[in-house]
CSV table of C-alpha atoms in Angstrom, one decimal:
chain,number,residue,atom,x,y,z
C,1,UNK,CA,-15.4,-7.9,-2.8
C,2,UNK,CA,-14.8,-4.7,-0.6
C,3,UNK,CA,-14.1,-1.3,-1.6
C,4,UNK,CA,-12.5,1.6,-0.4
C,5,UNK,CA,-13.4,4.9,-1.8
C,6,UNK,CA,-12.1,8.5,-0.7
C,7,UNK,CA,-14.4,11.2,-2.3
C,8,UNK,CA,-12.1,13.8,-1.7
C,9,UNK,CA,-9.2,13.9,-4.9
C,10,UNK,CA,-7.4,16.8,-3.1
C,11,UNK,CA,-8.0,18.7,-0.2
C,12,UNK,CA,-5.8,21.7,1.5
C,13,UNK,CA,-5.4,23.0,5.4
C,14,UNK,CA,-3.1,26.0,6.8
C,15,UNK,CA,-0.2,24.9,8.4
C,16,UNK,CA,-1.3,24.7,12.4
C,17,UNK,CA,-4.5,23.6,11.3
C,18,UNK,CA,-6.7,20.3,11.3
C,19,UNK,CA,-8.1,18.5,8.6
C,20,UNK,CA,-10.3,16.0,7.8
C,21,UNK,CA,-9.9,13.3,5.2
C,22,UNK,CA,-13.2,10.9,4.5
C,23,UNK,CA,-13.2,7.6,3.8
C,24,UNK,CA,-15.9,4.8,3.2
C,25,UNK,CA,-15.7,1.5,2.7
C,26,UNK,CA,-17.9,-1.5,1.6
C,27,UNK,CA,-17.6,-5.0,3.7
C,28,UNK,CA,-20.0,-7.8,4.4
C,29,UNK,CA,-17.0,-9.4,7.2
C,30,UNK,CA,-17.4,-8.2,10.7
C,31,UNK,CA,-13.7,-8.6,11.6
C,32,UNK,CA,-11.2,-6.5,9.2
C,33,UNK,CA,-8.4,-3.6,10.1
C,34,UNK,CA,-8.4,-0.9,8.0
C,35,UNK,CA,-5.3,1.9,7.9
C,36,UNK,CA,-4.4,4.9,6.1
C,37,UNK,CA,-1.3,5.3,4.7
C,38,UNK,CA,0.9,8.6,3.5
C,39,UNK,CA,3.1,8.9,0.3
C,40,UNK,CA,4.9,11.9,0.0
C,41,UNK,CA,7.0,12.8,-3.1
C,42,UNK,CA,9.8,10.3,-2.5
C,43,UNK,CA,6.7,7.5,-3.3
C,44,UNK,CA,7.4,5.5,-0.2
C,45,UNK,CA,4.2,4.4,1.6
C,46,UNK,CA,4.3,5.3,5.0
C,47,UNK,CA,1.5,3.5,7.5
C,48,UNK,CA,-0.1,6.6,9.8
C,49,UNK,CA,-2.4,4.7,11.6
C,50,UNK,CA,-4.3,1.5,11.8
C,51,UNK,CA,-8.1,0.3,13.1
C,52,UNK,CA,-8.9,-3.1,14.2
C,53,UNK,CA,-12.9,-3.5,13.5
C,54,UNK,CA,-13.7,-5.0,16.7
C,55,UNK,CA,-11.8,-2.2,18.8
C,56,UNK,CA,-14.5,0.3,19.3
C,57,UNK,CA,-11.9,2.7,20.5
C,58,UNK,CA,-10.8,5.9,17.7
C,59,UNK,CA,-7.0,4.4,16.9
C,60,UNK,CA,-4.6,7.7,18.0
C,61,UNK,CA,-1.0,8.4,16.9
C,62,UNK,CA,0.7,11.8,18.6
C,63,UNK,CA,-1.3,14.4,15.7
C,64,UNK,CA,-3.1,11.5,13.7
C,65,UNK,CA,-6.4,10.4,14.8
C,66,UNK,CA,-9.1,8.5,13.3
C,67,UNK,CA,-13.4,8.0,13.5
C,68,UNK,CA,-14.3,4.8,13.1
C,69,UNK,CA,-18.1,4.7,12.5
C,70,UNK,CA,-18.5,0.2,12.1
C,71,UNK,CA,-22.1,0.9,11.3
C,72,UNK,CA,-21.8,3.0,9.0
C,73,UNK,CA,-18.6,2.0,7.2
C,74,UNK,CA,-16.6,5.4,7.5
C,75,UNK,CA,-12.8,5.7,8.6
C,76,UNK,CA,-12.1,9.2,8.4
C,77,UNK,CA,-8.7,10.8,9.2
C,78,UNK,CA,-7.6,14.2,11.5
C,79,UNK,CA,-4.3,15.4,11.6
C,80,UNK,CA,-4.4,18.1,14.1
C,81,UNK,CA,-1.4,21.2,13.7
C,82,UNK,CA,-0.7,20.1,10.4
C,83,UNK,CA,2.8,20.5,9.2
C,84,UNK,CA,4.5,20.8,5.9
C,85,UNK,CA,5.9,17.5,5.8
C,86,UNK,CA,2.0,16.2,6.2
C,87,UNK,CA,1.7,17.2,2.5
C,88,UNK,CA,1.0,13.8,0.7
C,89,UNK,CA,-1.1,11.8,-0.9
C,90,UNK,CA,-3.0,10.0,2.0
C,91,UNK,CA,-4.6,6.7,0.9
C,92,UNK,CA,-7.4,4.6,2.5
C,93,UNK,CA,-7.0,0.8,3.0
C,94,UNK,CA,-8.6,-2.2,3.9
C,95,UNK,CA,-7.5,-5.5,5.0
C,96,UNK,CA,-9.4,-8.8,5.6
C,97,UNK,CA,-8.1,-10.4,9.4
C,98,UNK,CA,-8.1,-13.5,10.5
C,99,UNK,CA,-5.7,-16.7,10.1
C,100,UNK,CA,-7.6,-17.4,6.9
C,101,UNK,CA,-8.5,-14.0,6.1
C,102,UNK,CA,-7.1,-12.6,2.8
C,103,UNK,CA,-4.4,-10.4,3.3
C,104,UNK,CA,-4.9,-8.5,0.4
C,105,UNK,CA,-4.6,-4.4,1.1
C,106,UNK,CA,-7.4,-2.9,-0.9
C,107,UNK,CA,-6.9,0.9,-1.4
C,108,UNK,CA,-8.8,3.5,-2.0
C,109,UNK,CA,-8.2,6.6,-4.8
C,110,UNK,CA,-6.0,8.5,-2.5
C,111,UNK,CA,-6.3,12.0,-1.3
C,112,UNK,CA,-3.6,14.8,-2.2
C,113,UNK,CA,-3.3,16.7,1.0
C,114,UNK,CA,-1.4,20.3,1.0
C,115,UNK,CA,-0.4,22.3,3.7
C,116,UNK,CA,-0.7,25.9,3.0
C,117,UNK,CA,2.5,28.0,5.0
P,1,UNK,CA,12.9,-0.6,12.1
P,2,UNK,CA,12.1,-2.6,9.6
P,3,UNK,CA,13.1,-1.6,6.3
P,4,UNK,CA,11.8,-3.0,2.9
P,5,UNK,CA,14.2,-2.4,0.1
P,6,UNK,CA,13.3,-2.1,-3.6
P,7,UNK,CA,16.0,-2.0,-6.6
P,8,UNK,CA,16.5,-0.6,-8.5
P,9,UNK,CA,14.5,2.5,-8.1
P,10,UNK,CA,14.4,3.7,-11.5
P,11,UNK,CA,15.0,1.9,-14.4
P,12,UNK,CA,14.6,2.3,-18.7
P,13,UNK,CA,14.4,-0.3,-21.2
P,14,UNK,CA,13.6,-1.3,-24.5
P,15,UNK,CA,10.7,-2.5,-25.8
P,16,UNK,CA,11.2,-6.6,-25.5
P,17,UNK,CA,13.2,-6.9,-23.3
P,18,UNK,CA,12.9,-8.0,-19.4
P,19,UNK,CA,13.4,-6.3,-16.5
P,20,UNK,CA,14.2,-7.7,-12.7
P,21,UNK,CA,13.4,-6.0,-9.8
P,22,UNK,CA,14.2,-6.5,-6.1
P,23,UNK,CA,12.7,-6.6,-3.0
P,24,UNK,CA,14.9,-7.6,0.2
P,25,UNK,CA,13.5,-7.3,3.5
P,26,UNK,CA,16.9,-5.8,5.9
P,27,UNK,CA,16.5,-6.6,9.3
P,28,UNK,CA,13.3,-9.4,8.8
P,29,UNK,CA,12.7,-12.6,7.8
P,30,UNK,CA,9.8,-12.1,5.3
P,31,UNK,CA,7.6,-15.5,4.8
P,32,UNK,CA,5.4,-13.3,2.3
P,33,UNK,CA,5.5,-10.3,0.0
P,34,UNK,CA,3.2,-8.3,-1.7
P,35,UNK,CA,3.8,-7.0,-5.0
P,36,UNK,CA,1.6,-3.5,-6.2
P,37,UNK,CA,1.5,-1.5,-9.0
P,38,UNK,CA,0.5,2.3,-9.6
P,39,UNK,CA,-0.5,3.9,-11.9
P,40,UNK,CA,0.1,7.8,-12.7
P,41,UNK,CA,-2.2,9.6,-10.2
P,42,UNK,CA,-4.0,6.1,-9.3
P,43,UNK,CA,-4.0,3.6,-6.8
P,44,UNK,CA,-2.0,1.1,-5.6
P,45,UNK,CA,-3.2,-2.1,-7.2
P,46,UNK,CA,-2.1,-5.9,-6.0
P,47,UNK,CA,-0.8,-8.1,-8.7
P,48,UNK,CA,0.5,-10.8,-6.4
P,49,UNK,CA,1.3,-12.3,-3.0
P,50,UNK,CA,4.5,-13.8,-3.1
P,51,UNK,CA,5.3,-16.9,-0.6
P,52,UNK,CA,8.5,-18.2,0.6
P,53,UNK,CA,9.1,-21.4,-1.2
P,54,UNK,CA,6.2,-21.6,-3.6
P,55,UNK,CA,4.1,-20.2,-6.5
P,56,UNK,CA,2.8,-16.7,-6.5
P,57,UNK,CA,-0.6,-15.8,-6.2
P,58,UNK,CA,-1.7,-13.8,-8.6
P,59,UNK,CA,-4.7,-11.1,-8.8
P,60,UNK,CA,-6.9,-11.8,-11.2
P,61,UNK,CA,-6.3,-10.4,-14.9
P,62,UNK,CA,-2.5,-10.1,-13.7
P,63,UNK,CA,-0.3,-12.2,-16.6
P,64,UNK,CA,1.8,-14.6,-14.7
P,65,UNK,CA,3.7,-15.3,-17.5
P,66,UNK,CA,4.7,-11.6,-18.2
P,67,UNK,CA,5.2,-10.8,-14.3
P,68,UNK,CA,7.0,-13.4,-12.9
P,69,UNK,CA,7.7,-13.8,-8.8
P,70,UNK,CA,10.2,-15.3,-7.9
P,71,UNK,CA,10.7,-15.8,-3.8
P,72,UNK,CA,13.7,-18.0,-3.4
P,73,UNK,CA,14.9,-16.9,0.2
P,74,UNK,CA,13.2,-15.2,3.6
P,75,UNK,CA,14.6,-11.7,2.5
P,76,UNK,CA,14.2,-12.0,-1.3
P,77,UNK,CA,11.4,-11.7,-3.8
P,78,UNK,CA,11.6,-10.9,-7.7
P,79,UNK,CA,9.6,-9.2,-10.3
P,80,UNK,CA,10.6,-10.2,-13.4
P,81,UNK,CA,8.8,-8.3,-16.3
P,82,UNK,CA,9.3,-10.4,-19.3
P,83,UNK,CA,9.1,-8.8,-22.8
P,84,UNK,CA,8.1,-5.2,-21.7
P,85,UNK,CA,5.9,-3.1,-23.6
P,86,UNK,CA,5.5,0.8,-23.5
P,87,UNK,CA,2.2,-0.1,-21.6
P,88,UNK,CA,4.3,-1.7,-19.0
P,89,UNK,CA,5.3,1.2,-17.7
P,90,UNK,CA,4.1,2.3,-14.1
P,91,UNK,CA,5.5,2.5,-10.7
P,92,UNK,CA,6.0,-1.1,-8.7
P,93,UNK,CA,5.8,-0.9,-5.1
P,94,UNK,CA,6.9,-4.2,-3.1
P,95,UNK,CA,5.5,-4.5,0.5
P,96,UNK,CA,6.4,-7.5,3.1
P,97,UNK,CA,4.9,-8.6,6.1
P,98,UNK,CA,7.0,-9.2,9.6
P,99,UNK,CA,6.0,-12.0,11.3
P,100,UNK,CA,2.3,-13.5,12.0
P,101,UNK,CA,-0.5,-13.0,9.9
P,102,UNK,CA,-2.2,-9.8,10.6
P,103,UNK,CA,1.3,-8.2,11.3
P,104,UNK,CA,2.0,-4.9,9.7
P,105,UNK,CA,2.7,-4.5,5.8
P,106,UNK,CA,6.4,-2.7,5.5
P,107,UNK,CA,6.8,-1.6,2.1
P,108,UNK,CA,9.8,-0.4,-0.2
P,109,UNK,CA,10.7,2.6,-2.1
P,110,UNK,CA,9.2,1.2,-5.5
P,111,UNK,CA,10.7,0.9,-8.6
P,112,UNK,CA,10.1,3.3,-11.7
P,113,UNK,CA,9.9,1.5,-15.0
P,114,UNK,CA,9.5,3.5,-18.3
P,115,UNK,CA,9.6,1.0,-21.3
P,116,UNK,CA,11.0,3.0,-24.3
């Protein structure tokens, strides 16, 4: 079975800022995506960003990037000029692919991000 | 966009009795939703995959006799807690794929149950 852990509970940044969240994961498939997602205080899941396995390129959206490291199972997220509305909890997932893949969305424990004005 | 839809977002009830909840996808066609549940300060944790037209899927250790999934139409699944206990309580959260396998997960707003 995979799993998705994010070591960091709660992390802060000043506004303008970048952060860094980590997140490791634990596969024995070669083809998955992975994604992190963002709830903020309203508790809808927002998707940030999203990794196909096989693409060795970093996935980018505007401030949102990612570093994939395949070998050594890490997805870690930077969000560059951090803004106020970035404060949420930011959770880790995985997803098997493939037309007989399990679609299942396995997260991690989530990472409470605030953005210090 | 697409837009998943949860109702209701918050609802109370009594011990014993059952509670519906919604999940309509707006502007989608839906072949197969995904229902979560969270836990205060937790994770999001799948109880089932719902398909169009036949019987849930359910995670393992998930009662599919107290949850049940009901996914009549292309824009409709249910979440039917039956006979809800104070431990019952938690924060549902329906998501619902658009198109192909491997397309993106859109999910809803979630529902708040508190069991009194």
């Amino acid at each position: 079975a995979q799993t998705v852990t994010q070591s960091q509970p709660e992390m802060s940044v000043q506004e303008a800022e970048t952060v860094t969240l980590s997140c490791t994961y634990d596969t024995s498939e070669s083809d998955y995506y992975l994604f992190w997602y963002k709830q903020p205080p309203s508790r809808q899941m927002i998707l940030v960003i999203r990794q196909e396995a096989y693409k060795q390129q970093n996935a980018t959206e505007n401030r949102f990037s990612v570093n994939f490291q395949k070998a050594a199972k890490s997805f870690s997220l930077k969000i560059s000029d951090s803004q106020l509305g970035d404060a949420a909890m930011y959770f880790c997932a995985y997803r098997s692919s493939g037309i007989f893949g399990n679609e299942k969305l396995t997260f991690g424990t989530g990472t409470r991000l605030t953005i210090i004005p | 966009g697409a837009v998943v839809s949860q109702h209701p977002s918050r609802v109370i009830c009594k011990s014993g009795t059952s509670v519906k909840i919604e999940c309509r996808s707006l502007d989608f066609q839906a072949t197969t939703m995904f229902w979560y549940r969270q836990f205060p300060k937790k994770s999001l944790m799948l109880m089932a995959t719902s398909n169009e037209g036949s019987k849930a899927t359910y995670e393992q250790g998930v009662e599919k006799d107290k949850f049940l999934i009901n996914h009549a139409s292309l824009t409709l699944s249910t979440l039917t807690v039956t006979s809800a206990h104070p431990e019952d309580s938690s924060f549902y959260i329906c998501s619902a794929r658009m198109g192909q396998i491997n397309s993106p997960l859109h999910f809803g707003n979630g529902t708040r149950l508190t069991v009194t």
